[in-house]
Amino acid sequence: MISIVIGLVLLLLLGFIFGLGLAFAGVFFHVKTDPKFDKILSILPGINCGACGYPGCAGYADALSKKDVEINLCTPGGNDVMERIGSILGKKGIAKLKLVAKVFCLGDDAIALKDYEFNGEEDCTAVSNLFEGEKKCKYGCVSKGNCIRVCPVDAIKRDEYNRVWINADICIGCERCVSICPKNVIHMVPKNGGYFVACSSKDPGKLVKQICKKGCIGCKICEKTAGVDRIKVENNLAIVNYDSDIDLYQAAVKCPADVIVPIINQTNFMKDNKKNKSEKKEN
Amino acid sequence: MDLLLRFLEISIGTIFINNFVLSKFLGLCPFIGVSKKLDSVLGMGLAVMFVMTLSSFVTFIIYKYVLEKFALEYLRIVTFILVIAALVQLVEIILKKIMPPLYDALGIYLPLITTNCAVLGVAELNINLGYNLFDSIVHGFMGGVSFLFAMFIMATIREKLEFSDIPKPFKGVPIAFITAGLMALAFFAADKNILSIFVQK
């Protein structure tokens, strides 16, 4: 009994002495930080996404307060944060276009045919190393969710049919998912760019139609509707040019494969479109 | 002369025969995690050397003059962890004030050492092997050197591996594991006791 008490007292005493020593050292060796650093750090979003290229928000704030660094590097903060940093440092920066990530594939389990069932580790790289993925379409998303796990703000969702999609309202544009995706189906698009082509397949149209109900078949109907300057078909795949701002709504409705979808409210539009089309058929 | 011989004995023994990483398998996490680049290896290695030397000195004093006096030897792991954690914090605070360039160079590796089992391992081994104060400090310092040595070899190999043609599934950490295993086997060759099992007299 007495040895337990001695042990307890001794450990407590040691802990107390060390704690006291550290507290004194903290006061004695206190280093004054740059007041600019604290101010900038409190403005930055604090999610440590790394999109600016520095290790976390503190790293960027440190670089800003010491060196002559561009002030528009914080993608999640956007213009608001840039202006506030500019007012502290007395600098003006060029506003960056707000970019969001989008999965350029709509093929879920219900509409895309598969070569085989994968029963291994839930990891995109593992699946894509095995015959380039489960799906017959070798360009598409393998939906094992590597991007979901790296997303710092939970903007990426996976529905019950294993279709992965990114909510543009939550996405902060840190590009982590873009760099981790082994199939390269995630790309950055301007948030106010309107529509994007949610397909990456460069297979010829006939093959695409056989293996996936929602794949770009390269029919060029969108080109004729919206003009070649806005949307262009190359290698059997339509690509949107975001320098032009012609409305793509007509092209999206006319697209026979329904792969042209809006960047914001992607899922709502797809549901509405499906309803409209089925009503038309009934009439 | 005696002291010098003892110094050499412990040094060579710790670096080559009982290498902390490759023979005792301590501190494997930073060994794989930090050994991608030579720069960070040097930072981490120096930080470990520094903390190991200091902690083997402090833990030995505390064990000898506090724990043994009160017959509390069974509390040594708890006490050592406490000592090491406090020591690392203290070193960090002092370095930040006195030597900012060194603090910046060590960066994140300094606080990481708190959770490095090689540091606790060296404190434990000092007691188990019955070392005195001089032996403990030499053992601690050379433990750090052996850690740096293993990490240095690993980092140079891994920098080369980056550019070599490796099958896709082995790229990155898997090939590093295989390399580490082969290196550990190679280091076994320094131990006479293990060798004598395979070689018949």
Coordinates of C-alpha atoms in Angstrom, one line a residue:
Chain A
M1 CA 0.0 0.0 0.0
I2 CA 2.7 2.4 1.0
S3 CA 4.7 1.8 -2.2
I4 CA 1.6 2.7 -4.3
V5 CA 1.3 6.0 -2.4
I6 CA 5.0 6.7 -2.8
G7 CA 4.9 5.9 -6.6
L8 CA 1.8 8.1 -7.0
V9 CA 3.3 11.0 -5.1
L10 CA 6.6 10.7 -6.9
L11 CA 5.1 10.6 -10.4
L12 CA 2.8 13.5 -9.5
L13 CA 5.8 15.4 -8.2
L14 CA 7.9 14.7 -11.3
G15 CA 5.0 15.7 -13.6
F16 CA 4.5 18.9 -11.6
I17 CA 8.2 19.8 -11.7
F18 CA 8.4 19.2 -15.4
G19 CA 5.2 21.1 -16.0
L20 CA 6.5 24.0 -13.9
G21 CA 9.8 23.9 -15.8
L22 CA 8.1 24.0 -19.2
A23 CA 5.9 26.9 -18.0
F24 CA 8.9 28.9 -16.9
A25 CA 10.8 28.0 -20.1
G26 CA 7.7 29.1 -22.1
V27 CA 7.8 32.5 -20.4
F28 CA 11.5 32.9 -20.3
F29 CA 12.2 31.9 -23.9
H30 CA 9.1 33.5 -25.3
V31 CA 9.5 34.5 -28.9
K32 CA 7.5 37.4 -30.2
T33 CA 5.7 36.5 -33.4
D34 CA 5.0 39.0 -36.1
P35 CA 1.6 40.7 -35.4
K36 CA 1.0 40.5 -39.2
F37 CA 1.3 36.7 -39.0
D38 CA -1.4 36.4 -36.3
K39 CA -3.7 38.7 -38.2
I40 CA -3.3 36.9 -41.5
L41 CA -3.7 33.5 -39.8
S42 CA -7.0 34.5 -38.3
I43 CA -8.3 35.5 -41.7
L44 CA -7.2 32.4 -43.6
P45 CA -9.9 29.6 -43.6
G46 CA -7.8 27.3 -41.4
I47 CA -8.6 24.0 -43.1
N48 CA -5.0 23.4 -44.1
C49 CA -5.9 22.1 -47.5
G50 CA -2.5 22.9 -49.1
A51 CA -3.9 24.4 -52.3
C52 CA -1.6 27.4 -51.9
G53 CA 1.5 25.2 -52.1
Y54 CA 2.6 25.9 -48.5
P55 CA 2.3 23.4 -45.6
G56 CA -1.0 24.4 -44.1
C57 CA -2.5 27.9 -43.4
A58 CA 0.3 28.7 -40.9
G59 CA 2.9 28.1 -43.6
Y60 CA 1.2 30.5 -46.0
A61 CA 0.7 33.1 -43.3
D62 CA 4.4 32.9 -42.4
A63 CA 5.4 33.2 -46.1
L64 CA 3.1 36.2 -46.5
S65 CA 4.3 38.0 -43.5
K66 CA 8.0 37.5 -44.3
K67 CA 8.4 37.3 -48.0
D68 CA 7.0 39.0 -51.1
V69 CA 4.4 36.3 -52.0
E70 CA 1.3 36.5 -54.2
I71 CA -1.7 37.2 -52.0
N72 CA -4.2 35.4 -54.3
L73 CA -3.1 31.8 -53.6
C74 CA -5.8 30.9 -51.1
T75 CA -8.4 29.1 -53.3
P76 CA -10.9 28.3 -50.6
G77 CA -10.9 31.9 -49.3
G78 CA -11.4 33.4 -52.7
N79 CA -11.7 37.1 -53.3
D80 CA -12.8 38.0 -49.8
V81 CA -9.8 36.6 -48.1
M82 CA -7.5 38.1 -50.7
E83 CA -8.9 41.6 -50.2
R84 CA -8.5 41.4 -46.5
I85 CA -4.9 40.1 -46.7
G86 CA -4.3 42.9 -49.2
S87 CA -5.5 45.5 -46.7
I88 CA -3.1 44.3 -44.0
L89 CA -0.1 44.1 -46.3
G90 CA -1.0 47.1 -48.4
K91 CA -1.0 45.0 -51.6
K92 CA -3.4 44.4 -54.4
G93 CA -3.8 41.1 -56.1
I94 CA -5.4 39.8 -59.2
A95 CA -8.6 37.9 -58.4
K96 CA -8.4 34.3 -59.4
L97 CA -11.3 32.5 -61.2
K98 CA -13.2 30.4 -58.7
L99 CA -12.6 26.8 -59.7
V100 CA -14.4 23.7 -58.5
A101 CA -13.7 20.0 -59.1
K102 CA -16.1 17.8 -61.0
V103 CA -16.1 14.1 -61.7
F104 CA -16.2 13.7 -65.5
C105 CA -18.1 10.4 -65.4
L106 CA -21.8 9.5 -64.8
G107 CA -21.5 5.7 -65.2
D108 CA -23.0 4.1 -62.0
D109 CA -23.7 0.5 -61.4
A110 CA -27.1 0.7 -62.9
I111 CA -26.1 2.1 -66.3
A112 CA -22.5 1.0 -66.9
L113 CA -21.6 -2.6 -67.7
K114 CA -18.8 -4.4 -65.9
D115 CA -16.1 -6.8 -66.8
Y116 CA -15.8 -8.3 -63.4
E117 CA -16.8 -7.8 -59.7
F118 CA -14.0 -6.5 -57.5
N119 CA -14.0 -7.8 -54.0
G120 CA -10.7 -6.5 -52.7
E121 CA -9.5 -3.4 -50.8
E122 CA -11.7 -0.3 -51.2
D123 CA -9.0 1.6 -53.1
C124 CA -9.2 3.2 -56.5
T125 CA -5.5 2.5 -57.3
A126 CA -5.9 -1.2 -56.6
V127 CA -8.9 -1.5 -58.8
S128 CA -7.4 0.5 -61.7
N129 CA -4.3 -1.6 -61.6
L130 CA -6.5 -4.7 -62.3
F131 CA -7.5 -4.6 -66.0
E132 CA -7.9 -0.8 -65.7
G133 CA -11.0 -1.0 -63.5
E134 CA -14.2 -3.1 -63.2
K135 CA -16.2 -1.3 -65.9
K136 CA -16.1 -2.2 -69.5
C137 CA -15.4 1.5 -70.1
K138 CA -11.7 2.0 -69.3
Y139 CA -11.9 5.7 -69.0
G140 CA -14.6 5.9 -66.3
C141 CA -14.6 6.4 -62.5
V142 CA -13.9 3.2 -60.5
S143 CA -16.0 4.6 -57.5
K144 CA -13.9 3.2 -54.7
G145 CA -13.8 6.7 -53.1
N146 CA -10.1 7.7 -52.8
C147 CA -11.3 11.2 -53.5
I148 CA -13.9 11.0 -50.8
R149 CA -11.3 10.2 -48.2
V150 CA -8.9 13.0 -49.1
C151 CA -11.6 15.8 -49.4
P152 CA -11.1 18.1 -46.4
V153 CA -14.7 19.5 -46.5
D154 CA -16.8 16.4 -47.4
A155 CA -17.9 17.8 -50.7
I156 CA -17.7 14.5 -52.5
K157 CA -20.7 12.1 -52.2
R158 CA -21.3 8.6 -53.4
D159 CA -25.0 7.5 -54.0
E160 CA -26.5 4.1 -53.7
Y161 CA -25.5 3.1 -57.2
N162 CA -21.9 4.0 -56.6
R163 CA -21.9 7.1 -58.6
V164 CA -19.4 9.7 -57.2
W165 CA -20.3 13.4 -57.6
I166 CA -18.9 16.6 -56.1
N167 CA -21.1 19.3 -54.6
A168 CA -19.9 22.5 -56.2
D169 CA -21.3 24.7 -53.4
I170 CA -19.2 23.0 -50.8
C171 CA -16.1 22.4 -53.0
I172 CA -13.2 24.8 -52.1
G173 CA -11.0 24.0 -55.1
C174 CA -8.0 22.5 -53.2
E175 CA -7.4 20.0 -56.1
R176 CA -6.5 17.2 -53.7
C177 CA -9.0 14.8 -55.4
V178 CA -7.7 15.8 -58.8
S179 CA -4.2 14.7 -57.9
I180 CA -5.2 11.5 -56.1
C181 CA -7.5 10.1 -58.8
P182 CA -5.8 7.2 -60.6
K183 CA -8.2 7.4 -63.6
N184 CA -7.9 11.2 -64.0
V185 CA -11.6 11.6 -64.3
I186 CA -11.7 14.6 -61.9
H187 CA -11.0 18.0 -63.5
M188 CA -11.3 21.6 -62.4
V189 CA -14.0 23.8 -64.0
P190 CA -15.0 27.4 -63.3
K191 CA -17.8 27.6 -60.8
N192 CA -19.8 30.0 -62.9
G193 CA -19.0 28.2 -66.2
G194 CA -22.5 26.8 -66.5
Y195 CA -22.3 23.2 -67.8
F196 CA -19.7 20.5 -68.2
V197 CA -19.5 17.3 -70.1
A198 CA -19.6 14.5 -67.5
C199 CA -17.8 11.8 -69.5
S200 CA -14.2 11.0 -70.2
S201 CA -14.6 8.2 -72.7
K202 CA -12.7 8.5 -76.0
D203 CA -14.1 5.2 -77.3
P204 CA -16.1 5.4 -80.5
G205 CA -19.8 6.2 -80.1
K206 CA -21.0 2.7 -81.0
L207 CA -18.9 1.0 -78.3
V208 CA -19.9 3.6 -75.7
K209 CA -23.5 3.0 -76.4
Q210 CA -23.1 -0.7 -75.9
I211 CA -21.2 -0.5 -72.6
C212 CA -22.6 2.6 -70.8
K213 CA -26.0 4.4 -71.1
K214 CA -24.5 7.7 -70.1
G215 CA -21.5 8.3 -72.2
C216 CA -20.6 10.9 -74.8
I217 CA -21.0 9.2 -78.2
G218 CA -19.5 12.1 -80.1
C219 CA -22.7 12.9 -82.1
K220 CA -21.9 16.6 -82.4
I221 CA -25.5 17.7 -81.7
C222 CA -24.2 20.0 -78.9
E223 CA -21.7 21.5 -81.4
K224 CA -24.5 22.3 -83.8
T225 CA -26.7 23.8 -81.0
A226 CA -24.2 25.9 -79.1
G227 CA -21.5 26.5 -81.7
V228 CA -18.0 25.1 -82.2
D229 CA -16.5 28.0 -80.2
R230 CA -18.3 26.9 -77.0
I231 CA -18.3 23.1 -77.3
K232 CA -16.2 21.0 -79.5
V233 CA -16.0 17.2 -80.2
E234 CA -12.4 15.8 -80.3
N235 CA -11.5 12.1 -80.2
N236 CA -15.2 11.1 -79.8
L237 CA -15.6 13.4 -76.7
A238 CA -17.2 16.8 -76.3
I239 CA -15.1 19.4 -74.6
V240 CA -16.4 22.7 -73.3
N241 CA -14.5 25.9 -73.9
Y242 CA -14.9 28.1 -70.8
D243 CA -13.6 31.3 -72.4
S244 CA -16.9 31.7 -74.2
D245 CA -20.1 32.2 -72.2
I246 CA -22.9 31.1 -74.6
D247 CA -25.7 29.4 -72.7
L248 CA -25.5 25.6 -72.9
Y249 CA -29.0 24.8 -71.6
Q250 CA -30.4 23.9 -75.1
A251 CA -27.4 21.7 -75.8
A252 CA -27.8 20.0 -72.4
V253 CA -31.5 19.2 -73.1
K254 CA -30.9 18.0 -76.6
C255 CA -27.9 15.8 -75.7
P256 CA -29.1 12.2 -76.5
A257 CA -26.8 10.7 -73.8
D258 CA -27.6 13.4 -71.2
V259 CA -24.0 13.9 -70.4
I260 CA -24.0 17.7 -70.5
V261 CA -24.9 18.6 -66.9
P262 CA -24.8 21.9 -64.9
I263 CA -21.9 22.5 -62.6
I264 CA -24.1 23.7 -59.7
N265 CA -27.2 21.6 -58.7
Q266 CA -26.0 18.7 -60.9
T267 CA -28.3 16.0 -59.3
N268 CA -31.4 18.1 -59.3
F269 CA -31.0 18.9 -63.0
M270 CA -30.5 15.2 -63.8
K271 CA -33.7 14.2 -62.0
D272 CA -35.7 16.9 -63.7
N273 CA -34.3 16.1 -67.1
K274 CA -35.2 12.4 -66.7
K275 CA -38.7 13.3 -65.7
N276 CA -39.2 15.7 -68.6
K277 CA -38.0 13.1 -71.1
S278 CA -40.2 10.3 -69.7
E279 CA -43.2 12.6 -69.8
K280 CA -42.5 13.5 -73.4
K281 CA -42.4 9.8 -74.3
E282 CA -45.7 9.2 -72.7
N283 CA -47.3 12.0 -74.6
Chain B
M1 CA 42.7 4.0 -22.5
D2 CA 40.0 1.9 -20.9
L3 CA 37.5 4.6 -21.5
L4 CA 38.5 4.9 -25.2
L5 CA 38.2 1.1 -25.7
R6 CA 34.8 1.1 -24.0
F7 CA 33.8 4.0 -26.3
L8 CA 34.8 2.2 -29.4
E9 CA 33.1 -1.0 -28.2
I10 CA 29.8 0.6 -27.7
S11 CA 30.0 2.7 -30.8
I12 CA 30.7 -0.1 -33.2
G13 CA 28.3 -2.4 -31.4
T14 CA 25.4 0.1 -31.6
I15 CA 26.0 1.3 -35.2
F16 CA 26.7 -2.0 -37.0
I17 CA 25.8 -5.0 -34.9
N18 CA 22.8 -3.7 -32.9
N19 CA 21.7 -1.0 -35.3
F20 CA 18.5 0.5 -33.8
V21 CA 16.5 0.4 -37.0
L22 CA 17.8 -2.6 -38.9
S23 CA 18.5 -5.1 -36.1
K24 CA 16.4 -3.9 -33.1
F25 CA 13.5 -2.7 -35.3
L26 CA 12.9 0.4 -33.3
G27 CA 11.8 3.7 -34.9
L28 CA 10.4 2.1 -38.0
C29 CA 7.8 4.8 -38.5
P30 CA 10.1 7.7 -39.3
F31 CA 12.4 5.2 -41.1
I32 CA 9.8 4.6 -43.7
G33 CA 7.9 7.8 -43.5
V34 CA 10.7 10.4 -43.6
S35 CA 13.3 8.6 -45.7
K36 CA 12.0 9.9 -49.0
K37 CA 14.3 12.8 -49.2
L38 CA 17.9 13.2 -48.1
D39 CA 17.4 16.7 -46.6
S40 CA 14.6 15.7 -44.3
V41 CA 16.6 12.6 -43.3
L42 CA 19.5 14.8 -42.1
G43 CA 17.1 17.0 -40.1
M44 CA 15.3 14.1 -38.5
G45 CA 18.6 12.2 -37.8
L46 CA 20.2 15.2 -36.2
A47 CA 17.1 15.8 -34.0
V48 CA 17.0 12.2 -32.9
M49 CA 20.8 12.2 -32.1
F50 CA 20.3 15.3 -30.0
V51 CA 17.3 14.1 -28.1
M52 CA 18.7 10.6 -27.6
T53 CA 21.9 11.8 -26.0
L54 CA 20.1 14.2 -23.8
S55 CA 17.4 11.8 -22.8
S56 CA 19.8 8.9 -22.0
F57 CA 21.6 11.3 -19.7
V58 CA 18.5 12.6 -17.9
T59 CA 16.7 9.2 -17.7
F60 CA 19.8 7.6 -16.3
I61 CA 20.1 10.3 -13.6
I62 CA 16.5 10.0 -12.7
Y63 CA 16.6 6.2 -12.6
K64 CA 19.7 6.0 -10.5
Y65 CA 19.0 8.8 -8.0
V66 CA 15.2 8.8 -7.8
L67 CA 13.6 5.5 -8.8
E68 CA 16.2 3.2 -7.4
K69 CA 16.3 5.2 -4.1
F70 CA 12.5 4.7 -3.6
A71 CA 12.5 1.1 -5.0
L72 CA 10.2 2.2 -7.8
E73 CA 12.0 0.5 -10.7
Y74 CA 8.7 -0.8 -12.1
L75 CA 7.6 2.7 -12.9
R76 CA 10.4 3.4 -15.2
I77 CA 8.5 3.2 -18.6
V78 CA 6.0 5.7 -17.4
T79 CA 8.6 8.0 -16.0
F80 CA 10.8 7.8 -19.0
I81 CA 7.9 8.7 -21.3
L82 CA 7.2 11.7 -19.1
V83 CA 10.8 12.7 -19.1
I84 CA 11.2 12.4 -22.9
A85 CA 8.1 14.3 -23.7
A86 CA 9.0 17.1 -21.3
L87 CA 12.5 17.2 -22.6
V88 CA 11.5 17.4 -26.3
Q89 CA 9.1 20.2 -25.5
L90 CA 11.9 22.0 -23.5
V91 CA 14.4 21.6 -26.3
E92 CA 11.9 22.9 -28.8
I93 CA 11.2 26.0 -26.8
I94 CA 14.8 26.7 -26.2
L95 CA 15.9 26.1 -29.8
K96 CA 13.2 28.4 -31.0
K97 CA 14.6 31.2 -28.9
I98 CA 18.3 30.6 -29.2
M99 CA 18.9 29.0 -32.6
P100 CA 16.0 29.8 -35.0
P101 CA 17.8 28.5 -38.1
L102 CA 18.3 25.1 -36.5
Y103 CA 14.7 25.2 -35.3
D104 CA 13.5 25.9 -38.8
A105 CA 15.7 23.2 -40.2
L106 CA 14.4 20.5 -37.7
G107 CA 10.9 21.8 -38.2
I108 CA 8.2 19.2 -37.6
Y109 CA 10.6 16.4 -36.8
L110 CA 11.4 17.7 -33.4
P111 CA 7.9 17.2 -31.9
L112 CA 7.6 13.9 -33.8
I113 CA 10.5 12.5 -31.8
T114 CA 8.3 12.5 -28.7
T115 CA 6.5 9.5 -30.2
N116 CA 9.7 7.8 -31.5
C117 CA 10.1 4.4 -29.8
A118 CA 13.9 4.4 -30.5
V119 CA 14.3 7.2 -27.9
L120 CA 12.4 5.2 -25.2
G121 CA 14.3 2.1 -26.4
V122 CA 17.7 3.6 -25.7
A123 CA 16.6 4.7 -22.2
E124 CA 15.3 1.2 -21.5
L125 CA 18.4 -0.5 -22.9
N126 CA 20.8 1.6 -20.8
I127 CA 19.2 0.2 -17.7
N128 CA 18.8 -3.4 -19.0
L129 CA 22.4 -3.6 -20.1
G130 CA 23.7 -2.3 -16.8
Y131 CA 25.5 0.7 -18.3
N132 CA 27.0 3.5 -16.2
L133 CA 26.6 7.2 -16.9
F134 CA 29.4 7.4 -19.5
D135 CA 28.3 4.3 -21.3
S136 CA 24.7 5.5 -21.4
I137 CA 25.6 8.8 -22.9
V138 CA 27.8 7.2 -25.5
H139 CA 25.1 4.6 -26.2
G140 CA 22.5 7.3 -26.6
F141 CA 24.6 9.3 -29.0
M142 CA 25.7 6.3 -31.0
G143 CA 22.0 5.2 -31.1
G144 CA 21.2 8.4 -32.8
V145 CA 24.1 7.9 -35.2
S146 CA 23.0 4.4 -36.1
F147 CA 19.5 5.8 -36.7
L148 CA 20.9 8.5 -39.0
F149 CA 23.1 5.9 -40.7
A150 CA 20.2 3.6 -41.5
M151 CA 18.0 6.4 -42.7
F152 CA 20.8 7.8 -44.8
I153 CA 21.3 4.5 -46.7
M154 CA 17.6 4.1 -47.1
A155 CA 17.1 7.7 -48.4
T156 CA 19.9 7.4 -51.0
I157 CA 18.4 4.1 -52.2
R158 CA 14.9 5.5 -52.3
E159 CA 16.0 8.6 -54.2
K160 CA 17.4 6.3 -56.9
L161 CA 14.3 4.1 -56.8
E162 CA 12.1 7.0 -57.8
F163 CA 13.6 7.0 -61.2
S164 CA 13.9 3.3 -61.8
D165 CA 11.5 1.1 -63.7
I166 CA 9.4 -0.7 -61.0
P167 CA 6.2 -2.7 -61.6
K168 CA 3.2 -0.4 -60.8
P169 CA 1.9 -2.3 -57.7
F170 CA 5.4 -2.1 -56.0
K171 CA 5.9 1.6 -56.5
G172 CA 6.3 3.8 -53.4
V173 CA 6.1 2.2 -50.0
P174 CA 6.0 -1.5 -51.0
I175 CA 9.4 -1.4 -52.7
A176 CA 10.7 0.5 -49.7
F177 CA 9.5 -2.3 -47.4
I178 CA 11.3 -4.9 -49.5
T179 CA 14.5 -2.8 -49.5
A180 CA 14.3 -2.3 -45.8
G181 CA 14.0 -6.1 -45.3
L182 CA 17.0 -6.8 -47.5
M183 CA 19.0 -4.2 -45.6
A184 CA 18.1 -5.8 -42.3
L185 CA 19.2 -9.1 -43.6
A186 CA 22.5 -7.6 -44.7
F187 CA 23.0 -6.1 -41.2
F188 CA 22.6 -9.5 -39.6
A189 CA 25.8 -10.5 -41.2
A190 CA 27.6 -8.2 -38.6
D191 CA 26.3 -10.4 -35.8
K192 CA 28.5 -13.4 -35.1
N193 CA 25.9 -15.3 -33.0
I194 CA 23.4 -15.3 -35.8
L195 CA 25.9 -16.2 -38.5
S196 CA 27.2 -19.2 -36.5
I197 CA 23.7 -20.8 -36.8
F198 CA 24.1 -20.9 -40.6
V199 CA 27.8 -21.6 -40.8
Q200 CA 29.0 -25.0 -39.6
K201 CA 32.2 -25.3 -37.7

